[in-house]
Short mmCIF file of C-alpha atoms in Angstrom, two decimals:
data_model
loop_
_atom_site.label_atom_id
_atom_site.label_comp_id
_atom_site.label_asym_id
_atom_site.label_seq_id
_atom_site.Cartn_x
_atom_site.Cartn_y
_atom_site.Cartn_z
CA MET A 1 -2.53 -41.39 -19.19
CA ARG A 2 -3.96 -37.93 -18.45
CA ASP A 3 -6.21 -36.43 -21.08
CA ARG A 4 -5.76 -32.88 -19.77
CA ARG A 5 -2.93 -30.80 -18.41
CA HIS A 6 -2.18 -31.07 -14.70
CA ALA A 7 -0.80 -28.54 -12.20
CA GLU A 8 0.62 -29.07 -8.72
CA VAL A 9 0.44 -25.92 -6.59
CA ALA A 10 2.39 -25.34 -3.37
CA GLY A 11 0.51 -22.99 -1.05
CA GLY A 12 -3.18 -22.55 -0.24
CA GLY A 13 -3.15 -18.77 0.15
CA PHE A 14 -4.62 -16.06 -2.05
CA THR A 15 -2.16 -16.64 -4.90
CA GLY A 16 -2.19 -20.42 -5.04
CA LEU A 17 -5.96 -20.65 -4.81
CA THR A 18 -6.51 -17.94 -7.44
CA LEU A 19 -4.24 -19.79 -9.86
CA ALA A 20 -5.92 -23.11 -9.01
CA ALA A 21 -9.36 -21.66 -9.68
CA ALA A 22 -8.33 -20.05 -12.96
CA LEU A 23 -6.55 -23.17 -14.26
CA ALA A 24 -9.40 -25.50 -13.24
CA GLN A 25 -11.89 -23.23 -14.99
CA ARG A 26 -9.78 -23.62 -18.14
CA GLY A 27 -9.87 -27.40 -18.07
CA TRP A 28 -6.77 -28.25 -16.04
CA SER A 29 -6.68 -30.75 -13.24
CA VAL A 30 -5.17 -29.01 -10.22
CA CYS A 31 -3.94 -30.14 -6.82
CA VAL A 32 -3.16 -27.55 -4.15
CA HIS A 33 -0.88 -28.51 -1.25
CA GLU A 34 -1.33 -26.54 1.99
CA ARG A 35 1.00 -27.37 4.87
CA ALA A 36 -1.47 -26.26 7.57
CA ALA A 37 -4.26 -28.51 8.80
CA GLU A 38 -6.87 -26.22 7.27
CA ILE A 39 -7.16 -23.35 4.81
CA ARG A 40 -7.53 -20.17 6.78
CA ALA A 41 -6.17 -16.63 7.06
CA PHE A 42 -4.99 -14.94 10.24
CA GLY A 43 -7.36 -12.41 11.76
CA ALA A 44 -6.65 -9.16 9.97
CA GLY A 45 -7.98 -7.02 7.16
CA ILE A 46 -6.75 -6.44 3.65
CA TRP A 47 -6.98 -3.82 0.94
CA LEU A 48 -8.00 -4.78 -2.58
CA TRP A 49 -7.60 -2.25 -5.37
CA GLU A 50 -9.29 -2.27 -8.76
CA ASN A 51 -6.70 -4.55 -10.36
CA GLY A 52 -7.42 -7.20 -7.72
CA VAL A 53 -11.18 -6.72 -7.99
CA ARG A 54 -10.88 -7.39 -11.72
CA VAL A 55 -9.23 -10.73 -10.95
CA LEU A 56 -11.97 -11.73 -8.52
CA ASN A 57 -14.59 -10.77 -11.08
CA ALA A 58 -12.85 -12.82 -13.76
CA ILE A 59 -12.82 -16.02 -11.69
CA GLY A 60 -16.32 -15.48 -10.29
CA ALA A 61 -15.36 -14.74 -6.66
CA ALA A 62 -16.13 -11.01 -6.46
CA ASP A 63 -19.69 -11.14 -5.16
CA GLU A 64 -18.84 -13.49 -2.29
CA ALA A 65 -15.60 -11.72 -1.42
CA LEU A 66 -16.80 -8.11 -1.53
CA THR A 67 -20.45 -8.17 -0.49
CA GLY A 68 -20.85 -6.33 2.78
CA CYS A 69 -17.37 -4.85 2.75
CA THR A 70 -16.32 -1.22 2.63
CA GLU A 71 -15.40 0.82 -0.41
CA ALA A 72 -13.23 3.58 0.99
CA PRO A 73 -13.49 7.11 -0.44
CA ASP A 74 -10.05 8.26 0.65
CA TRP A 75 -7.00 7.94 2.89
CA ARG A 76 -5.83 10.61 5.31
CA SER A 77 -2.84 10.64 7.64
CA TRP A 78 -2.09 13.07 10.48
CA ASP A 79 0.82 13.89 12.74
CA ARG A 80 0.72 14.05 16.55
CA HIS A 81 -0.66 17.60 16.43
CA GLY A 82 -3.56 16.70 14.15
CA ARG A 83 -1.99 18.29 11.08
CA LEU A 84 -2.58 16.60 7.75
CA ILE A 85 0.45 14.80 6.31
CA ASP A 86 -1.03 13.19 3.20
CA SER A 87 -4.39 12.46 1.59
CA ILE A 88 -5.39 10.33 -1.40
CA ALA A 89 -8.82 10.19 -3.01
CA PHE A 90 -10.08 6.84 -4.33
CA GLY A 91 -12.82 6.08 -6.84
CA ARG A 92 -13.80 4.92 -10.32
CA PRO A 93 -12.82 3.86 -12.81
CA TYR A 94 -9.46 2.41 -11.78
CA SER A 95 -8.69 3.43 -8.23
CA ARG A 96 -11.46 1.94 -6.14
CA VAL A 97 -10.26 0.45 -2.86
CA PHE A 98 -12.22 -2.19 -1.01
CA CYS A 99 -11.40 -3.20 2.56
CA LEU A 100 -12.41 -6.60 3.89
CA PRO A 101 -11.39 -9.30 6.38
CA ARG A 102 -8.64 -11.55 5.02
CA GLU A 103 -10.63 -14.66 5.94
CA GLN A 104 -13.61 -13.49 3.87
CA LEU A 105 -11.42 -13.00 0.82
CA LEU A 106 -9.62 -16.31 1.25
CA GLN A 107 -12.83 -18.29 1.70
CA ALA A 108 -14.36 -16.74 -1.42
CA ILE A 109 -11.37 -17.74 -3.55
CA LEU A 110 -11.22 -21.19 -1.92
CA ASN A 111 -14.91 -21.82 -2.65
CA THR A 112 -14.39 -20.72 -6.25
CA ALA A 113 -11.43 -23.10 -6.66
CA LYS A 114 -13.44 -25.99 -5.22
CA ARG A 115 -16.42 -25.29 -7.48
CA ALA A 116 -14.08 -25.35 -10.46
CA GLY A 117 -12.86 -28.82 -9.45
CA ALA A 118 -9.48 -28.08 -7.87
CA GLU A 119 -8.32 -30.63 -5.29
CA ILE A 120 -7.21 -29.13 -1.97
CA VAL A 121 -4.89 -31.23 0.20
CA THR A 122 -4.17 -29.92 3.70
CA GLY A 123 -1.40 -31.10 5.97
CA SER A 124 0.80 -31.49 2.90
CA GLU A 125 4.06 -29.53 3.04
CA ALA A 126 5.81 -28.84 -0.27
CA VAL A 127 9.58 -28.79 0.19
CA ALA A 128 11.12 -28.80 -3.28
CA ALA A 129 10.53 -28.87 -7.02
CA ARG A 130 12.30 -30.30 -10.02
CA PRO A 131 12.46 -28.24 -13.23
CA GLY A 132 11.18 -31.13 -15.33
CA GLY A 133 7.83 -30.90 -13.58
CA GLU A 134 7.72 -32.49 -10.11
CA LEU A 135 6.63 -31.17 -6.73
CA CYS A 136 8.17 -32.91 -3.72
CA THR A 137 6.40 -33.03 -0.37
CA ALA A 138 7.78 -33.62 3.12
CA ASP A 139 6.45 -37.17 3.24
CA GLY A 140 8.88 -38.12 0.47
CA THR A 141 6.29 -38.21 -2.31
CA SER A 142 7.02 -36.79 -5.76
CA HIS A 143 4.05 -35.34 -7.62
CA PRO A 144 4.56 -35.12 -11.41
CA ALA A 145 2.85 -32.31 -13.28
CA ASP A 146 2.85 -30.36 -16.52
CA LEU A 147 3.17 -27.22 -14.38
CA VAL A 148 4.49 -26.79 -10.84
CA CYS A 149 3.67 -23.56 -9.03
CA ALA A 150 5.49 -22.28 -5.94
CA ALA A 151 3.03 -19.99 -4.16
CA ASP A 152 4.17 -20.92 -0.67
CA GLY A 153 5.03 -17.49 0.65
CA VAL A 154 8.00 -15.31 1.42
CA ASN A 155 9.93 -18.20 2.99
CA SER A 156 9.20 -20.57 0.11
CA MET A 157 11.04 -23.87 0.39
CA VAL A 158 10.07 -24.79 -3.17
CA ARG A 159 11.64 -21.61 -4.56
CA ASP A 160 14.77 -22.06 -2.46
CA SER A 161 15.24 -25.62 -3.71
CA LEU A 162 15.92 -24.09 -7.14
CA ASP A 163 18.32 -21.38 -5.86
CA LEU A 164 16.34 -18.53 -7.38
CA VAL A 165 16.75 -15.74 -4.81
CA ALA A 166 18.84 -12.82 -6.02
CA ARG A 167 18.22 -10.51 -3.06
CA ARG A 168 16.21 -10.59 0.14
CA HIS A 169 15.94 -7.34 2.09
CA SER A 170 14.52 -7.23 5.61
CA HIS A 171 13.18 -3.73 6.31
CA ILE A 172 13.78 -1.92 9.57
CA ASP A 173 10.08 -2.07 10.40
CA GLY A 174 7.15 -4.42 10.60
CA ALA A 175 3.54 -4.55 11.76
CA ILE A 176 1.02 -6.07 14.12
CA ARG A 177 -2.33 -6.55 12.38
CA LEU A 178 -5.67 -6.99 14.15
CA LEU A 179 -9.40 -7.05 13.59
CA VAL A 180 -11.22 -4.94 16.17
CA PRO A 181 -14.96 -4.80 16.96
CA HIS A 182 -16.65 -1.79 15.42
CA VAL A 183 -18.72 0.58 17.57
CA ALA A 184 -20.80 3.03 15.58
CA SER A 185 -20.20 5.84 18.07
CA ASP A 186 -16.46 5.88 17.30
CA TYR A 187 -17.00 8.07 14.23
CA ASP A 188 -19.94 9.74 12.62
CA GLU A 189 -21.48 8.23 9.50
CA ARG A 190 -19.29 10.19 7.11
CA GLU A 191 -16.04 9.46 8.92
CA SER A 192 -16.60 5.77 9.66
CA ILE A 193 -15.63 4.54 6.18
CA ARG A 194 -12.47 6.59 5.70
CA ILE A 195 -9.04 5.02 5.92
CA LYS A 196 -7.02 6.90 8.53
CA GLU A 197 -3.47 6.84 9.77
CA TRP A 198 -1.92 8.58 12.74
CA TRP A 199 1.82 9.19 13.23
CA ARG A 200 3.68 9.56 16.51
CA GLY A 201 7.43 9.42 16.12
CA SER A 202 8.28 6.11 14.46
CA ARG A 203 4.97 4.52 15.50
CA ARG A 204 1.91 4.46 13.27
CA VAL A 205 -1.72 3.39 13.70
CA LEU A 206 -3.67 2.61 10.53
CA TYR A 207 -7.46 2.33 10.78
CA THR A 208 -9.34 0.61 7.93
CA PRO A 209 -13.08 -0.20 8.12
CA CYS A 210 -14.00 -3.66 6.80
CA ASN A 211 -17.74 -4.05 7.39
CA ARG A 212 -20.47 -3.33 9.94
CA ASP A 213 -18.86 -5.53 12.56
CA VAL A 214 -15.10 -5.06 12.45
CA PHE A 215 -12.35 -2.74 11.36
CA TYR A 216 -8.73 -3.48 10.61
CA ILE A 217 -5.94 -1.98 12.72
CA CYS A 218 -2.34 -2.08 11.55
CA LEU A 219 0.28 -1.02 14.09
CA THR A 220 3.69 -0.33 12.58
CA MET A 221 7.00 0.34 14.26
CA PRO A 222 10.73 -0.34 13.84
CA ALA A 223 11.73 -3.86 14.82
CA ARG A 224 14.03 -2.39 17.46
CA ASP A 225 10.99 -0.88 19.26
CA LYS A 226 10.48 -4.00 21.37
CA GLU A 227 7.71 -2.70 23.63
CA ALA A 228 5.60 -1.54 20.67
CA ALA A 229 6.27 -4.76 18.72
CA ALA A 230 5.28 -7.05 21.60
CA VAL A 231 2.42 -9.52 21.10
CA PRO A 232 -0.11 -9.56 22.68
CA VAL A 233 -0.23 -5.81 22.15
CA ARG A 234 0.81 -3.76 25.16
CA LYS A 235 -2.16 -1.45 25.30
CA LYS A 236 -0.56 0.96 27.77
CA VAL A 237 2.32 1.53 25.38
CA TRP A 238 0.01 2.43 22.50
CA ARG A 239 -2.31 4.54 24.69
CA ARG A 240 0.70 6.56 25.75
CA SER A 241 1.54 7.32 22.12
CA PHE A 242 -2.06 7.77 20.91
CA PRO A 243 -4.24 8.84 23.86
CA HIS A 244 -7.02 10.06 21.55
CA LEU A 245 -7.46 6.45 20.33
CA GLU A 246 -7.98 5.03 23.80
CA SER A 247 -11.49 3.67 23.05
CA ILE A 248 -10.16 1.74 20.06
CA ILE A 249 -7.01 0.47 21.80
CA ALA A 250 -9.14 -0.80 24.69
CA ARG A 251 -10.80 -3.24 22.28
CA PHE A 252 -7.57 -4.86 21.09
CA GLY A 253 -7.71 -8.61 21.70
CA GLU A 254 -4.99 -11.05 22.66
CA GLU A 255 -4.49 -12.30 19.10
CA GLY A 256 -2.21 -10.78 16.51
CA ARG A 257 1.33 -11.37 15.34
CA TYR A 258 4.33 -9.28 14.46
CA ASP A 259 5.62 -9.53 10.87
CA ARG A 260 8.84 -7.93 9.65
CA PHE A 261 8.51 -6.47 6.14
CA VAL A 262 10.63 -8.19 3.51
CA THR A 263 11.31 -7.36 -0.14
CA THR A 264 12.39 -10.32 -2.28
CA ARG A 265 13.74 -10.28 -5.82
CA LEU A 266 14.58 -13.38 -7.80
CA LYS A 267 17.11 -14.20 -10.51
CA ARG A 268 14.13 -15.43 -12.49
CA TRP A 269 10.54 -16.35 -11.70
CA GLY A 270 10.93 -20.03 -12.38
CA GLN A 271 12.87 -22.78 -14.03
CA GLY A 272 11.72 -25.26 -16.65
CA ARG A 273 8.12 -26.16 -15.79
CA VAL A 274 8.22 -24.50 -12.38
CA ALA A 275 6.71 -21.02 -11.83
CA VAL A 276 7.18 -18.93 -8.68
CA LEU A 277 4.31 -16.60 -7.76
CA GLY A 278 3.16 -14.21 -5.06
CA ASP A 279 5.31 -13.35 -2.05
CA ALA A 280 7.67 -16.17 -2.99
CA ALA A 281 8.55 -14.16 -6.11
CA HIS A 282 8.06 -10.50 -5.17
CA SER A 283 7.27 -9.83 -1.51
CA MET A 284 7.11 -6.12 -0.70
CA SER A 285 6.42 -3.59 2.02
CA PRO A 286 2.74 -2.54 2.20
CA GLY A 287 3.23 1.05 1.02
CA LEU A 288 0.80 0.71 -1.91
CA GLY A 289 -1.45 -1.97 -0.43
CA GLN A 290 -0.71 -4.10 -3.50
CA GLY A 291 0.89 -7.27 -2.13
CA CYS A 292 -2.19 -9.41 -2.67
CA GLY A 293 -3.36 -7.53 -5.77
CA THR A 294 -0.05 -7.94 -7.58
CA SER A 295 0.07 -11.64 -6.72
CA ILE A 296 -3.41 -12.58 -7.92
CA VAL A 297 -3.01 -10.41 -11.04
CA ASN A 298 0.08 -12.42 -11.96
CA ALA A 299 -1.72 -15.69 -11.22
CA LEU A 300 -4.62 -14.89 -13.54
CA ALA A 301 -2.29 -13.57 -16.24
CA LEU A 302 -0.39 -16.87 -16.16
CA ALA A 303 -3.56 -18.92 -16.48
CA ASN A 304 -4.70 -16.82 -19.45
CA MET A 305 -1.34 -17.02 -21.20
CA LEU A 306 -1.21 -20.81 -20.77
CA GLU A 307 -4.34 -21.04 -22.93
CA GLU A 308 -2.44 -19.56 -25.86
CA ASP A 309 0.51 -21.95 -26.10
CA ALA A 310 1.08 -25.59 -25.13
CA ASP A 311 4.83 -25.07 -24.60
CA ILE A 312 4.85 -24.36 -20.86
CA PRO A 313 8.52 -23.30 -20.43
CA THR A 314 8.07 -20.81 -23.28
CA VAL A 315 4.88 -19.44 -21.71
CA LEU A 316 6.60 -19.03 -18.34
CA ARG A 317 9.37 -16.96 -19.92
CA ARG A 318 6.83 -14.78 -21.77
CA TRP A 319 4.76 -14.41 -18.62
CA GLU A 320 7.73 -13.24 -16.57
CA ALA A 321 8.84 -10.80 -19.27
CA ARG A 322 5.34 -9.31 -19.34
CA GLN A 323 4.51 -9.18 -15.62
CA ARG A 324 7.82 -8.66 -13.86
CA PRO A 325 8.44 -4.98 -14.77
CA LEU A 326 5.17 -3.89 -13.14
CA ALA A 327 5.75 -6.11 -10.10
CA GLU A 328 9.17 -4.55 -9.56
CA HIS A 329 7.73 -1.06 -10.08
CA THR A 330 5.21 -1.89 -7.36
CA GLN A 331 7.94 -3.16 -5.04
CA ARG A 332 9.98 0.00 -5.61
CA TRP A 333 7.13 2.44 -5.03
CA SER A 334 5.83 0.45 -2.08
CA ARG A 335 9.18 1.02 -0.44
CA ILE A 336 9.31 4.70 -1.44
CA THR A 337 5.83 5.50 -0.10
CA TRP A 338 5.68 3.24 2.94
CA PRO A 339 5.38 5.36 6.03
CA LEU A 340 8.93 6.65 5.92
CA ILE A 341 9.69 5.43 9.42
CA PRO A 342 13.03 7.28 9.77
CA TRP A 343 11.54 10.58 8.60
CA PRO A 344 9.96 13.21 10.87
CA ALA A 345 6.37 14.10 10.00
CA TRP A 346 7.25 17.54 8.61
CA CYS A 347 9.69 15.99 6.16
CA ALA A 348 7.14 13.40 5.00
CA ARG A 349 4.53 16.15 4.59
CA ALA A 350 6.87 18.13 2.36
CA TYR A 351 7.68 15.03 0.30
CA TYR A 352 4.04 14.05 -0.26
CA ASN A 353 3.11 17.61 -1.21
CA LEU A 354 5.97 18.63 -3.47
CA PRO A 355 4.91 21.60 -5.64
CA VAL A 356 6.89 20.11 -8.53
CA GLY A 357 6.54 16.48 -9.48
CA ALA A 358 3.53 15.69 -7.26
CA SER A 359 1.37 14.62 -10.21
CA TRP A 360 4.16 12.38 -11.53
CA ILE A 361 4.54 10.73 -8.11
CA ALA A 362 0.78 10.21 -7.93
CA ARG A 363 0.84 8.47 -11.32
CA GLN A 364 3.58 6.11 -10.15
CA ARG A 365 1.55 5.24 -7.08
CA ARG A 366 -1.62 4.63 -9.12
CA ARG A 367 0.01 2.61 -11.87
CA PRO A 368 -0.54 -0.85 -10.27
CA SER A 369 -4.21 -0.19 -9.51
CA GLU A 370 -4.80 1.05 -13.06
CA HIS A 371 -3.27 -2.05 -14.60
CA ILE A 372 -5.73 -4.12 -16.63
CA VAL A 373 -5.03 -7.80 -16.12
CA TYR A 374 -3.92 -9.71 -19.21
CA GLY A 375 -6.95 -11.40 -20.74
CA THR A 376 -9.53 -9.13 -19.07
CA GLU A 377 -9.24 -6.13 -21.38
CA ASP A 378 -12.91 -6.35 -22.43
CA MET A 379 -14.29 -6.99 -18.95
CA ALA A 380 -16.58 -4.39 -17.43
CA LEU A 381 -16.00 -3.01 -13.92
CA TRP A 382 -17.43 -5.16 -11.16
CA MET A 383 -20.37 -3.56 -9.44
CA PRO A 384 -21.84 -4.86 -6.18
CA PRO A 385 -25.22 -6.60 -6.25
CA GLU A 386 -28.06 -4.25 -5.40
CA GLY A 387 -28.19 -3.61 -1.68
CA ALA A 388 -24.85 -5.28 -0.98
CA LEU A 389 -23.16 -2.00 -0.10
CA GLU A 390 -24.92 1.02 1.29
CA VAL A 391 -24.51 4.46 -0.24
CA THR A 392 -23.03 7.02 2.12
CA PRO A 393 -24.13 10.68 2.26
CA HIS A 394 -21.16 11.89 0.24
CA GLY A 395 -21.95 9.63 -2.71
CA GLN A 396 -19.38 6.89 -2.21
CA ARG A 397 -20.36 3.29 -1.58
CA GLY A 398 -19.48 1.90 1.82
CA VAL A 399 -20.77 0.35 5.00
CA THR A 400 -22.08 2.96 7.42
#
């Protein structure tokens, strides 16, 4: 007979591993099932806002995840004529944005989960759950648990076994995401840490520095734009649209994948002793850069709330009631602010710079990043270890 509570987690991504680490640190036994042969992230970058940094700090993964990465001072986007469309300043106390390789973030959380005692099982595909507390894997095994967690992504089989999807919307657009070698001569010291986006018709190029060695490129386009959505990337196609980025496009590798953006909403975030988290519960377009942040915030909040009450079904209902409104706000504003593919640049510029209501719109966009994770209200801001990030000439921290 177990002398401590046990959790079975489907999915070895950011969400599942964050929850596993947090539960194991609180005395749970945890088993994470990952269908792939190894835990790894595809080669791309990721944004992490202050709410996500607070989660990493709380579980003890922040130093490993963020050391050497870039803290961006701002975002700027331009049209084909070099005219500014939108700009957003980042900074303390709540709106810092760190940019890092996805693999670096995943490995930091994985290492934290392992140190806490979580068991990681690869090559184990979760296919269903039972509300009474069982996770079923493809080999026919049933794994009993006090808590079952479906963190197995936007196409979650565990979630679908419980018939929880209320609506699934495939957006008209998607993205190819790549890590590209950094060459210092691309931009001067001041410019090299800024997040930049260029528009040309319905195509976009997003540049995000990660560290000294690589930067993250996100190419977005409507799904119907077959030549722009092709993988490997057709460099001639993108050079034709963005000739001033030729030196960057030349360094695109053969890797990469095209992902269509999907927004998912559920009837409820679980059933009985089963909780659904991350993209399985609330996938979204990347307009606010909060897909990962929202997911790991909800994972840590659940772990903290489970410490307060032994009645797991009751906690899951309270957790959903507390976290879901902000998650759906983030989904809504991610869709509103994502690059407005059908809109011409002049229309987007007018929208982003409305003389009336601009401050209100800015508050809606900042609300997720300013959220303080449940149970971390007294936690101080994470600051990088001395020397981990260099200080740029304009006073922001970042890799030069």
